[in-house]
Coordinates of C-alpha atoms in Angstrom, one line a residue:
Chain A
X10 CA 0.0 0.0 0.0
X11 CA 1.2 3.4 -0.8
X12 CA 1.8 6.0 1.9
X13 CA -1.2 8.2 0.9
X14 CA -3.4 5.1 1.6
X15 CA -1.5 4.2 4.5
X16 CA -2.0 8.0 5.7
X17 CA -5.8 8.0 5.0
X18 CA -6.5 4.4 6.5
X19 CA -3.8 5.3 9.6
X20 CA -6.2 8.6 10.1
X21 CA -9.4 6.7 10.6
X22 CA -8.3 3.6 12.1
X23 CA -6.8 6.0 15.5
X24 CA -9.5 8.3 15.2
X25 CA -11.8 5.6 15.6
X26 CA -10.0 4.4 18.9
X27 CA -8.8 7.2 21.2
X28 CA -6.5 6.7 23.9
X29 CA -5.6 3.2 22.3
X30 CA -2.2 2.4 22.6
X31 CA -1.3 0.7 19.0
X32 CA 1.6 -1.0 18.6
X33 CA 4.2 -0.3 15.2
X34 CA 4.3 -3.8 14.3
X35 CA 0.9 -3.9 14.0
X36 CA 0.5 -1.1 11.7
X37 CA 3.6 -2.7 9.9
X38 CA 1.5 -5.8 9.3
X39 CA -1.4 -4.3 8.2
X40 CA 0.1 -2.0 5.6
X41 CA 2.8 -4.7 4.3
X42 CA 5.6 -1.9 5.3
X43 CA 8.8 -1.3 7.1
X44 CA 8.5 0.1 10.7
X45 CA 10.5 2.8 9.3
X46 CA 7.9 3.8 6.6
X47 CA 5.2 3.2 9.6
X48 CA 7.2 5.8 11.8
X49 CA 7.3 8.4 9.0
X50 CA 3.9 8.1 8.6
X51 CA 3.1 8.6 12.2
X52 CA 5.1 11.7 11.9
X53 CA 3.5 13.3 9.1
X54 CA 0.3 12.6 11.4
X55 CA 1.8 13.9 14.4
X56 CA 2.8 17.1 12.9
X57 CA -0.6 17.3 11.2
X58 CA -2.7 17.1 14.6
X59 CA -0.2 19.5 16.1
X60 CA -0.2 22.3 14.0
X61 CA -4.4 22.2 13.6
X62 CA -4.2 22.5 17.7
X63 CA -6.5 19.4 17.3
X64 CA -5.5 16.7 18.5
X65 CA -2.2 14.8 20.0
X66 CA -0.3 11.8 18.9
X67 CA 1.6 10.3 21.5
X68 CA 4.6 8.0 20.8
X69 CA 5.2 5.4 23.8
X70 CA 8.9 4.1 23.4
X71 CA 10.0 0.6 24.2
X72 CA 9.2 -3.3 23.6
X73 CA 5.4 -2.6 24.8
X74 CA 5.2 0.8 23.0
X75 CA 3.4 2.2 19.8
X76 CA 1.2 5.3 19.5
X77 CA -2.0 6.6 20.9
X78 CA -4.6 9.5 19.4
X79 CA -5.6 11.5 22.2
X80 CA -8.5 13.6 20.9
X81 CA -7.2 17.7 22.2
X82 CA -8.3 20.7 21.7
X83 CA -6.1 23.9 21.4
X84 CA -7.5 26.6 23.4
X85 CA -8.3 29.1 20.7
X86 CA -10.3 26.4 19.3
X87 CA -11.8 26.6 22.6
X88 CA -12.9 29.7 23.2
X89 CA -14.4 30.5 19.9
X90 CA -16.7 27.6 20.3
X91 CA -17.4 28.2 23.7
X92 CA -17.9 31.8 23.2
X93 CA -20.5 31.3 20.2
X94 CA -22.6 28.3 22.5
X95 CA -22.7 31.2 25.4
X96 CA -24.1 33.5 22.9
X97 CA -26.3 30.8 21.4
X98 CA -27.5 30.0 25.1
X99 CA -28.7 33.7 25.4
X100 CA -31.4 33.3 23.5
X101 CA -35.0 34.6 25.2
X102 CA -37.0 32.2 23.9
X103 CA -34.8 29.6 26.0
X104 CA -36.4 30.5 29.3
X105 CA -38.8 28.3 30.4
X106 CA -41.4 29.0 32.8
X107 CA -39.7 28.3 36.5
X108 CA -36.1 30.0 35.7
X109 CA -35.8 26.9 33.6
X110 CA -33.3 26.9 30.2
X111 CA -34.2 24.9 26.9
X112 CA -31.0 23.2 25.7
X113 CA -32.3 19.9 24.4
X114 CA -31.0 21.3 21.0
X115 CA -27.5 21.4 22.0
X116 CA -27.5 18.4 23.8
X117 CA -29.1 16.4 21.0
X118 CA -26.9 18.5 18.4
X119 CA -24.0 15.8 16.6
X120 CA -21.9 18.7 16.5
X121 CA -22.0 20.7 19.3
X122 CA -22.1 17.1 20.7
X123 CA -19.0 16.1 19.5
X124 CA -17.1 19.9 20.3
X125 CA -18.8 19.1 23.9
X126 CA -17.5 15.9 24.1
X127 CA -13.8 16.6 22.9
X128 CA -13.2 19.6 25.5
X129 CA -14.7 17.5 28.6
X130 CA -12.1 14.7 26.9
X131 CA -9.1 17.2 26.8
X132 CA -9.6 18.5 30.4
X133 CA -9.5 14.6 31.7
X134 CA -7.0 13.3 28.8
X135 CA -4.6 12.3 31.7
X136 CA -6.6 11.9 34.4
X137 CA -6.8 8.2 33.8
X138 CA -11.1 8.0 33.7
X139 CA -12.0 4.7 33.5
X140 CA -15.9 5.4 33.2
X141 CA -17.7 8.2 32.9
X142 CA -21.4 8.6 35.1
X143 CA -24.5 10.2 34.2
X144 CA -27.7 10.2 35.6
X145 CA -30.9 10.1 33.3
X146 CA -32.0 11.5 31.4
X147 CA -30.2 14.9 29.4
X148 CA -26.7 14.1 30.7
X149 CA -26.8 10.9 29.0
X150 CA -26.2 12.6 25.7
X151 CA -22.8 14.1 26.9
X152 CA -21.6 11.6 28.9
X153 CA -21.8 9.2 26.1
X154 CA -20.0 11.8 24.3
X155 CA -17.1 12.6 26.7
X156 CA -16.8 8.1 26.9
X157 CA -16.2 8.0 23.2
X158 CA -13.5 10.7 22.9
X159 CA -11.6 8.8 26.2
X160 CA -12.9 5.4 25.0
X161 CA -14.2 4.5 27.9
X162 CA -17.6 3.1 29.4
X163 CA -20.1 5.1 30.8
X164 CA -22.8 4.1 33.4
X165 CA -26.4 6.5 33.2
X166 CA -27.8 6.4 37.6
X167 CA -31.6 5.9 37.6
X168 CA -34.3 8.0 39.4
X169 CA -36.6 4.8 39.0
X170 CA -36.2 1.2 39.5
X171 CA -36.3 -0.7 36.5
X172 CA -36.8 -4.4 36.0
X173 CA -34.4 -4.6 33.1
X174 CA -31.0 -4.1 35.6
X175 CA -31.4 -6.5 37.9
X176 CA -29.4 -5.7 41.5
X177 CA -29.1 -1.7 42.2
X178 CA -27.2 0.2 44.9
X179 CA -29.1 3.4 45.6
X180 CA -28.4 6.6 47.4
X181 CA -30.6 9.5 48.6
X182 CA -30.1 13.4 47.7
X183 CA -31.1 16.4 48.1
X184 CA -32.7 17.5 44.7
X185 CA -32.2 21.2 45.3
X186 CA -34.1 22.3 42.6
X187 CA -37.3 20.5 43.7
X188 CA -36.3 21.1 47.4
X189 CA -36.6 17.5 48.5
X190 CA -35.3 14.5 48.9
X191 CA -34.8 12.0 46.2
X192 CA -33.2 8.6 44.9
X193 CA -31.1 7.6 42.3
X194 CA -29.6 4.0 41.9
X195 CA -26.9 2.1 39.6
X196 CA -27.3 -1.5 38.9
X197 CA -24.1 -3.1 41.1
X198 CA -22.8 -5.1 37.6
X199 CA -22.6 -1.6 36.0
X200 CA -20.0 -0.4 37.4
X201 CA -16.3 -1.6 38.8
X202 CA -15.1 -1.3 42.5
X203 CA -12.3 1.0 42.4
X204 CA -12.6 2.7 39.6
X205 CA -11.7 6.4 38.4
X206 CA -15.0 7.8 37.5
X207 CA -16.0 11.3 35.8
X208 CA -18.9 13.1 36.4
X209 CA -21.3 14.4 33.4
X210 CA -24.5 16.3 33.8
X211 CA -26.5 18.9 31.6
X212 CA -26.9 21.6 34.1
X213 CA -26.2 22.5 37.5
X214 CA -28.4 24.7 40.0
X215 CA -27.8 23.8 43.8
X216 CA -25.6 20.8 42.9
X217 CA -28.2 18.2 44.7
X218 CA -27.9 15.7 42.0
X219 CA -23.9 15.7 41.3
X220 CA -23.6 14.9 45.0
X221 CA -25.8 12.0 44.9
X222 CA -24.1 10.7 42.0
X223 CA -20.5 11.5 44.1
X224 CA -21.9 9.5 47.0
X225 CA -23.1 6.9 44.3
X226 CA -19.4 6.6 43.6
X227 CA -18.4 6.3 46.9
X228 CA -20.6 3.7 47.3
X229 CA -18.8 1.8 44.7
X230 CA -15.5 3.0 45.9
X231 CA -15.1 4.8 43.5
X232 CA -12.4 8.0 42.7
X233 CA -14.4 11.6 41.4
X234 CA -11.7 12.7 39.4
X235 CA -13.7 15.4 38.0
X236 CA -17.4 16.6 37.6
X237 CA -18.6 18.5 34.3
X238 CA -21.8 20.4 33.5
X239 CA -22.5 21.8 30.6
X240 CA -24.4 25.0 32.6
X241 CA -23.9 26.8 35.8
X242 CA -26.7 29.1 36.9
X243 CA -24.7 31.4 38.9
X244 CA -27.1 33.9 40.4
X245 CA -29.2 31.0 42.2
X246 CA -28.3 29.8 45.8
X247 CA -24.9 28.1 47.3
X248 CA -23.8 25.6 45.9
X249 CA -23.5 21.7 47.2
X250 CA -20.3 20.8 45.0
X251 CA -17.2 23.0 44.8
X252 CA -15.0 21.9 42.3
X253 CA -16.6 21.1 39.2
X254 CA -16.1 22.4 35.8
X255 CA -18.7 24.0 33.8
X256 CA -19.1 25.2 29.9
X257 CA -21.4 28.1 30.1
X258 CA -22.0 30.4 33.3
X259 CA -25.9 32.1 33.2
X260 CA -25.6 35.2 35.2
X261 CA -29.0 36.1 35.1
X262 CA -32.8 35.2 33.8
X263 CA -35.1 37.6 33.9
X264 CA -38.5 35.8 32.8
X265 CA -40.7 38.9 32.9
X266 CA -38.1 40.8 30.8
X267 CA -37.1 37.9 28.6
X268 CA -33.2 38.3 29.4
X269 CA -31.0 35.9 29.8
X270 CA -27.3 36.6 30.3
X271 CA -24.8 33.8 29.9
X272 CA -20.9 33.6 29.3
X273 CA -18.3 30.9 29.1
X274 CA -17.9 29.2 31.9
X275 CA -15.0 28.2 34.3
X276 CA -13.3 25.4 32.0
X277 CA -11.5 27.9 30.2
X278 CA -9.5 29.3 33.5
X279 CA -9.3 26.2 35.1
X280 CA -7.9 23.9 32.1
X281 CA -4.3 24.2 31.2
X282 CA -4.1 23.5 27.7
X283 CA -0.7 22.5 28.2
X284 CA 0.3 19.5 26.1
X285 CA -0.5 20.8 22.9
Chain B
X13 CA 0.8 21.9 2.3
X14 CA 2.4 19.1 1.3
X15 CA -0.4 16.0 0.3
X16 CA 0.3 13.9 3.0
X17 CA -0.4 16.3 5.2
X18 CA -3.7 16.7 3.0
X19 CA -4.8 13.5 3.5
X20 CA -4.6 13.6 7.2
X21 CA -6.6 16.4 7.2
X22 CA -8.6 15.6 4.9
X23 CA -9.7 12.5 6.4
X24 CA -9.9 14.0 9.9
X25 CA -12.3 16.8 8.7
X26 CA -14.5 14.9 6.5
X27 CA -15.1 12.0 8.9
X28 CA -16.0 15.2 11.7
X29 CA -18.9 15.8 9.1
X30 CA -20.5 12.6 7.8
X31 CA -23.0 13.3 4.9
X32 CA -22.1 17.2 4.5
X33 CA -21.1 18.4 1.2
X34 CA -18.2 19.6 1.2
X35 CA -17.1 21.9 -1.9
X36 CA -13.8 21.4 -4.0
X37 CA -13.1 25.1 -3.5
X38 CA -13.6 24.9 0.4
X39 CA -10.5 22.4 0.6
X40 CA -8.9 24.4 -2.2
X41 CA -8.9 27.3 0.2
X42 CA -7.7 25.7 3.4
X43 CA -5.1 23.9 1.6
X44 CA -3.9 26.5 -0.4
X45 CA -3.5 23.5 -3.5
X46 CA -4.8 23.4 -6.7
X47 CA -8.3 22.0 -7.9
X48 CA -7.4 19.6 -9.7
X49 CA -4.4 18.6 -6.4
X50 CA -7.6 18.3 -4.2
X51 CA -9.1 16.0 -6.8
X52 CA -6.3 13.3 -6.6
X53 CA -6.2 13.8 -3.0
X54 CA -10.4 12.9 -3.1
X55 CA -9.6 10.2 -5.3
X56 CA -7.1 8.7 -3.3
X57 CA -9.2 8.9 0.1
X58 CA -12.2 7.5 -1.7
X59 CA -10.6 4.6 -3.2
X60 CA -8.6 3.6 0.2
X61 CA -12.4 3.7 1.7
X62 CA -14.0 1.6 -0.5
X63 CA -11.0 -1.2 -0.5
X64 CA -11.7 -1.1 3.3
X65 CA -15.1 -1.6 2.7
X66 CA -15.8 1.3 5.6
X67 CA -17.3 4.1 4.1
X68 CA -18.1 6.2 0.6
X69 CA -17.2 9.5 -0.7
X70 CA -19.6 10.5 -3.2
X71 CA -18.7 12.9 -5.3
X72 CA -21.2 15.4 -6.4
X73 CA -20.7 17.2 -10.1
X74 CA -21.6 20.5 -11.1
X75 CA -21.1 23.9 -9.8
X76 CA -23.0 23.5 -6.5
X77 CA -21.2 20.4 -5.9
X78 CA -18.1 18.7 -3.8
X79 CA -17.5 16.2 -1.6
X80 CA -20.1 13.9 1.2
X81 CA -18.4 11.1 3.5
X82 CA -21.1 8.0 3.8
X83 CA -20.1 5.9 6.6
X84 CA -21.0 2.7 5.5
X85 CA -20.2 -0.3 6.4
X86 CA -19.7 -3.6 4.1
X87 CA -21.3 -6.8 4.3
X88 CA -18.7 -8.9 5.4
X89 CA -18.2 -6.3 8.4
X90 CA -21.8 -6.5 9.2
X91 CA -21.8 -10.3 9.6
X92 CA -18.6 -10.3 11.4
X93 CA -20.1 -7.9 14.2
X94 CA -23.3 -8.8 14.2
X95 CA -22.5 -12.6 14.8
X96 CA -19.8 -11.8 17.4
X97 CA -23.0 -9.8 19.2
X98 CA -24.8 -12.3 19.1
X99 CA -23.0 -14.5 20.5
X100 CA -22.3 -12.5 23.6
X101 CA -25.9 -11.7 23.7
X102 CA -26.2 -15.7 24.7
X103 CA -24.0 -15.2 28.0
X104 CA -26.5 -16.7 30.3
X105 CA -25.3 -14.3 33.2
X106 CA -27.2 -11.9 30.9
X107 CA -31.0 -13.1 32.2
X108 CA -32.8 -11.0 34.8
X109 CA -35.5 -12.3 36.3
X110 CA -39.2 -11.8 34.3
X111 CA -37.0 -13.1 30.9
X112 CA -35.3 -9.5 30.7
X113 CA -31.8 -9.2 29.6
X114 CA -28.8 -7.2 30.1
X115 CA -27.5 -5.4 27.6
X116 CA -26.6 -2.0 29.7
X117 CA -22.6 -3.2 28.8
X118 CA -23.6 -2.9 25.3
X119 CA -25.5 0.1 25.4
X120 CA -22.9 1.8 27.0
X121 CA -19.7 1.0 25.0
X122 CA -18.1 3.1 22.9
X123 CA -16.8 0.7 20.3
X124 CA -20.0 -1.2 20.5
X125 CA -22.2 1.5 19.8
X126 CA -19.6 3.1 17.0
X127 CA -20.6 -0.3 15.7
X128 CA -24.7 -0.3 15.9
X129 CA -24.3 3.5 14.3
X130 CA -22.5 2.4 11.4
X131 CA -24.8 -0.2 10.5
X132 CA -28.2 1.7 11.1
X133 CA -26.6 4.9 9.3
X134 CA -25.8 2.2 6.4
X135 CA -29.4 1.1 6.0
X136 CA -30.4 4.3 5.7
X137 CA -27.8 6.3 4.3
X138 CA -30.0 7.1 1.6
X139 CA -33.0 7.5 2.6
X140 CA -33.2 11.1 3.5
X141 CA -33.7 11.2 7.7
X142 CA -34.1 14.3 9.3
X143 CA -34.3 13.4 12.7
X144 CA -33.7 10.4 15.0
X145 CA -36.5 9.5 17.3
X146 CA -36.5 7.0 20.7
X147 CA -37.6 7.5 24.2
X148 CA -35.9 7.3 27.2
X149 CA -34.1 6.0 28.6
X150 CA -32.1 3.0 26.8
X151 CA -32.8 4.2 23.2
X152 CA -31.1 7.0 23.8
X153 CA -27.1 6.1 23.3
X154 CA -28.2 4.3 20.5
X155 CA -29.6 7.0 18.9
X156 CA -27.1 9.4 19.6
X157 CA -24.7 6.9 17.6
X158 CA -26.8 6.0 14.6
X159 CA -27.7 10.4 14.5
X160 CA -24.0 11.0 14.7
X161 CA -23.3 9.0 11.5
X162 CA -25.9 10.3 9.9
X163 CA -25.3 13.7 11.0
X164 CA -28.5 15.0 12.2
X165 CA -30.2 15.8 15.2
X166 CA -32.1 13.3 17.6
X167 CA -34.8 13.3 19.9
X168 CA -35.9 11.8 22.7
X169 CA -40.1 11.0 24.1
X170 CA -40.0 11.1 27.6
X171 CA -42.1 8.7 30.0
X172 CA -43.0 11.5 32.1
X173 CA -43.7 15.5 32.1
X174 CA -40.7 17.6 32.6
X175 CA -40.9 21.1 34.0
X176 CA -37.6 21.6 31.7
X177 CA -39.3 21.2 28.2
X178 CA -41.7 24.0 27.9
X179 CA -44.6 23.1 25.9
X180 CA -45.3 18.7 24.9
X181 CA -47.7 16.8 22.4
X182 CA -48.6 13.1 24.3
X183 CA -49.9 10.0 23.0
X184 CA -51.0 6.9 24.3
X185 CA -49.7 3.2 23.5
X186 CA -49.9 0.1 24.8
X187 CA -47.4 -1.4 27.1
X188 CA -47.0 -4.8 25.6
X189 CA -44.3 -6.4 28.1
X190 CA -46.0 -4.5 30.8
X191 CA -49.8 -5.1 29.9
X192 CA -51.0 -1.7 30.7
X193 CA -51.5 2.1 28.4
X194 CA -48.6 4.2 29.1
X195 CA -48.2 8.0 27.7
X196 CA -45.2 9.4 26.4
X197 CA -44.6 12.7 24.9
X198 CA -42.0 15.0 23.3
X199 CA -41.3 18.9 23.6
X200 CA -43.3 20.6 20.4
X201 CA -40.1 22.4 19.7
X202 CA -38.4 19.4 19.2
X203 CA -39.3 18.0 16.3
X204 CA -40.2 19.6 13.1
X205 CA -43.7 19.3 11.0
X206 CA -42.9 16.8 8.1
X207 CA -39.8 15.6 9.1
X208 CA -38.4 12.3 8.0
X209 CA -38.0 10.3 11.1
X210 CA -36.0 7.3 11.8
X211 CA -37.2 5.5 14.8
X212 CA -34.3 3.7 17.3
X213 CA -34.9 1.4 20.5
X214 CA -32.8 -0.6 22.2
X215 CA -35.2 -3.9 22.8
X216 CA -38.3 -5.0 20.9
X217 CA -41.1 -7.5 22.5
X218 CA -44.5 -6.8 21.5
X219 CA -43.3 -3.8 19.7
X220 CA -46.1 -1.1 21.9
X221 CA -43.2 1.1 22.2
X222 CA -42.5 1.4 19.0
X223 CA -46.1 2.2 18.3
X224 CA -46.1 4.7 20.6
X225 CA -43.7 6.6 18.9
X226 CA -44.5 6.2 15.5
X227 CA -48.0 7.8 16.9
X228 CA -46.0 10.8 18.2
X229 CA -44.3 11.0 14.7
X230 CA -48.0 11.0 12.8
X231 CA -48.9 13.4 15.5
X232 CA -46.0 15.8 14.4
X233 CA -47.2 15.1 10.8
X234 CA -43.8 12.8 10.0
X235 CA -43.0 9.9 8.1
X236 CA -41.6 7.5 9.6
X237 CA -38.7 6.3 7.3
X238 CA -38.1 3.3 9.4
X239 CA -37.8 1.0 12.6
X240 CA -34.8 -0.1 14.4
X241 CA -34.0 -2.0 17.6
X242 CA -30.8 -3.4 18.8
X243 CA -33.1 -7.1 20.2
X244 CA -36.0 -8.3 19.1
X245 CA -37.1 -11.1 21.4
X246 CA -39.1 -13.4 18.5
X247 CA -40.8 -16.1 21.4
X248 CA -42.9 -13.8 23.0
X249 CA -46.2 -13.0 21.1
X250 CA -48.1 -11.5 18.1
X251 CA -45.6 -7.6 17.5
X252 CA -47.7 -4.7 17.1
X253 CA -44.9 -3.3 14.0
X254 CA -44.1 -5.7 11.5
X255 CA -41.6 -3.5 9.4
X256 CA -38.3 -3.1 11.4
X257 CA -35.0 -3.9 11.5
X258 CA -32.9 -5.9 14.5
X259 CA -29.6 -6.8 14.9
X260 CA -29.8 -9.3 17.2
X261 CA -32.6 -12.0 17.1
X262 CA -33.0 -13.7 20.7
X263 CA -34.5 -17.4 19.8
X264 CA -35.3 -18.6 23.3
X265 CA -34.8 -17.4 26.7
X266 CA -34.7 -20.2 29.5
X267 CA -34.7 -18.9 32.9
X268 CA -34.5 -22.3 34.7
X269 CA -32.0 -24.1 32.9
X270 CA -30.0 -20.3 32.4
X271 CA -30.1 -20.6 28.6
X272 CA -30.0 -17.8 25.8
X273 CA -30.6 -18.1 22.3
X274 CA -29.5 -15.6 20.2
X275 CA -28.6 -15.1 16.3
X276 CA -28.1 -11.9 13.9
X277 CA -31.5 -10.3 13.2
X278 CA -33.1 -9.2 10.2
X279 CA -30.6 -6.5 9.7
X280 CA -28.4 -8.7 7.3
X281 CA -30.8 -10.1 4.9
X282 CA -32.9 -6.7 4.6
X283 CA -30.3 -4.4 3.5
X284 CA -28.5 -4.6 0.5
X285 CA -25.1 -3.0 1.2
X286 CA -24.8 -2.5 -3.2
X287 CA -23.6 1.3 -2.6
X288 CA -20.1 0.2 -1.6

């Protein structure tokens, strides 16, 4: 095969498995090539990622080494797109009765979906997640997003018992936006003891329901090594969770007035950018 | 820059936009090349995909025209997935008790659900969806997958009112595994009048689920271009749909003696995989 095949078919097949450690011989086997041509190929790629700011291809030296596509994103790349969603979000006709914020467009949007999910994936790219968590039903769309750029599982907590699980371990929380108390629950095969689990969730008010789904970690014993929202509404009440990181800030929603302020939120300030 | 460096991009930016046109002058532009440079570069990416059997790029003549990557996916792919599924599918461990089965793993892996995406966005690569349609909560990783690859939004019916939604149209169906009428409903901004709606579920028995949303569909004045579940379970009694498509076909589900009997669904013989 000639090198702009190779190229092409190299491309897709590590795009298609992020964070996948693949090894030179294999790619020297596949292609019918010297590990030399491989290796100038994986430069040519390399180079290619680096200088779009999208994207990283790490070389692993040694007998057990090879390459890995770790999906990146360069922080211009950020803030533009972060900066448009903010404005997108500050659309009146978004404000629901209650305070409440229509975003099921966004989070049912391939694109934005994918954007979402690869700046979630480059804030946790070496925070070895081994699952992401949701809870149903509109994080489910970003969490399964945020799993596919670190190619890992993800598990979605239930507010309802379902028959189709089989065993559950559930917790009660505070639901602050409803004021009381509630339940969510994770079927015990879903998800490894031990394991390094992200956070996910569409919006955030009080933080009631990302501290049920920390204690449903715990539970598990579990690490947080992270939580992500896609919005913060800033202006409501104190909140339950301190360190989290969120996409879009709302400052304000003014029903009668139709206003609704928004700006990007603190994963810009709090993400380094750094191994780009 | 230099082709190689084309084709990595190239690749990278056209699988980022599956079924978008993509004009010869665009690329032109960002690559600073020649027309008729681009053109080899098309033709080389196109014919690497269609060796791989993974994927088309159609190419579109005239002055309005370009460039559209078609993820889709080759018999012989198909068949080796879907009987490797399968075959998992009959892991006994998988039975819950009522003759419900596990699939959550499935639903919630990356690689499996790039997969199921690639298959469903096959089928119907060309027949012009507009939206993807399931309801919550199972459905909806699935449908995120197969809207992904076909690059258009997705919504989701919800079981229950949410305060979060603004304004909903409901129906009522029938509850076949559960023997009762159920409601579901979906935000009217949602979904747009005379769309072309592909329908996605994770499991099929009596098929009153399906039903249901086909009903919400009419009710948004939509055709329903077609019907897909990841299981169908074909023991259990008379289905309420009779045109869909499964991937997996369970046989026989024996609680007692913990036995599962699965085999590739319909999916294989009904589509006819003749654009690659």
């Amino acid at each position: 095969m000639k090198r702009s095949e190779r190229l092409v078919d190299m491309t897709k097949f590590l795009m298609e498995r992020p964070h996948k450690l693949i090894s030179l011989p294999f790619f020297a086997q596949r292609y019918d090539a010297a590990k030399s041509s491989i290796s100038e190929d994986l430069a040519i790629l390399k180079h290619t990622l680096a200088s779009n700011q999208d994207g990283i291809l790490e070389t692993v030296a040694g007998a057990a080494g090879g390459v890995r596509y770790i999906p990146y994103l360069g922080k211009s790349h950020a803030e533009e797109y972060l900066s448009d969603l903010a404005s997108r979000v500050e659309d009146p006709s978004r404000i629901l009765p209650g305070g409440f914020v229509y975003l099921s467009d966004v989070l049912s949007n391939s694109q934005d979906l994918q954007q979402i999910g690869k700046l979630f994936a480059t804030r946790y790219a070496y925070s070895n997640v081994d699952v992401v968590m949701t809870v149903e039903t509109k994080g489910i769309s970003l969490a399964q997003s945020v799993a596919r750029y670190l190619n890992v599982p993800f598990v979605i907590a239930r507010k309802r018992s379902k028959v189709t699980e089989g065993a559950t371990v559930s917790v009660n929380y505070i639901s602050s936006s409803l004021d009381r108390v509630s339940k969510m629950e994770l079927p015990t095969r879903a998800l490894k003891k031990e394991s390094n689990v992200l956070i996910v969730d569409d919006f955030m008010k009080g933080g009631g329901t990302l501290t049920g789904m920390e204690q449903l970690a715990h539970e598990f014993d579990c690490d947080v090594v992270g939580i992500c929202v896609l919005c913060e509404a800033d202006f409501d009440k104190d909140k339950l969770v301190d360190d989290y990181m969120s996409l879009v800030k709302i400052n304000k929603i003014d029903t009668q007035k139709k206003i609704i302020l928004a700006e990007p939120g603190n994963f810009l300030t709090e993400t380094d950018f750094s191994h780009l």
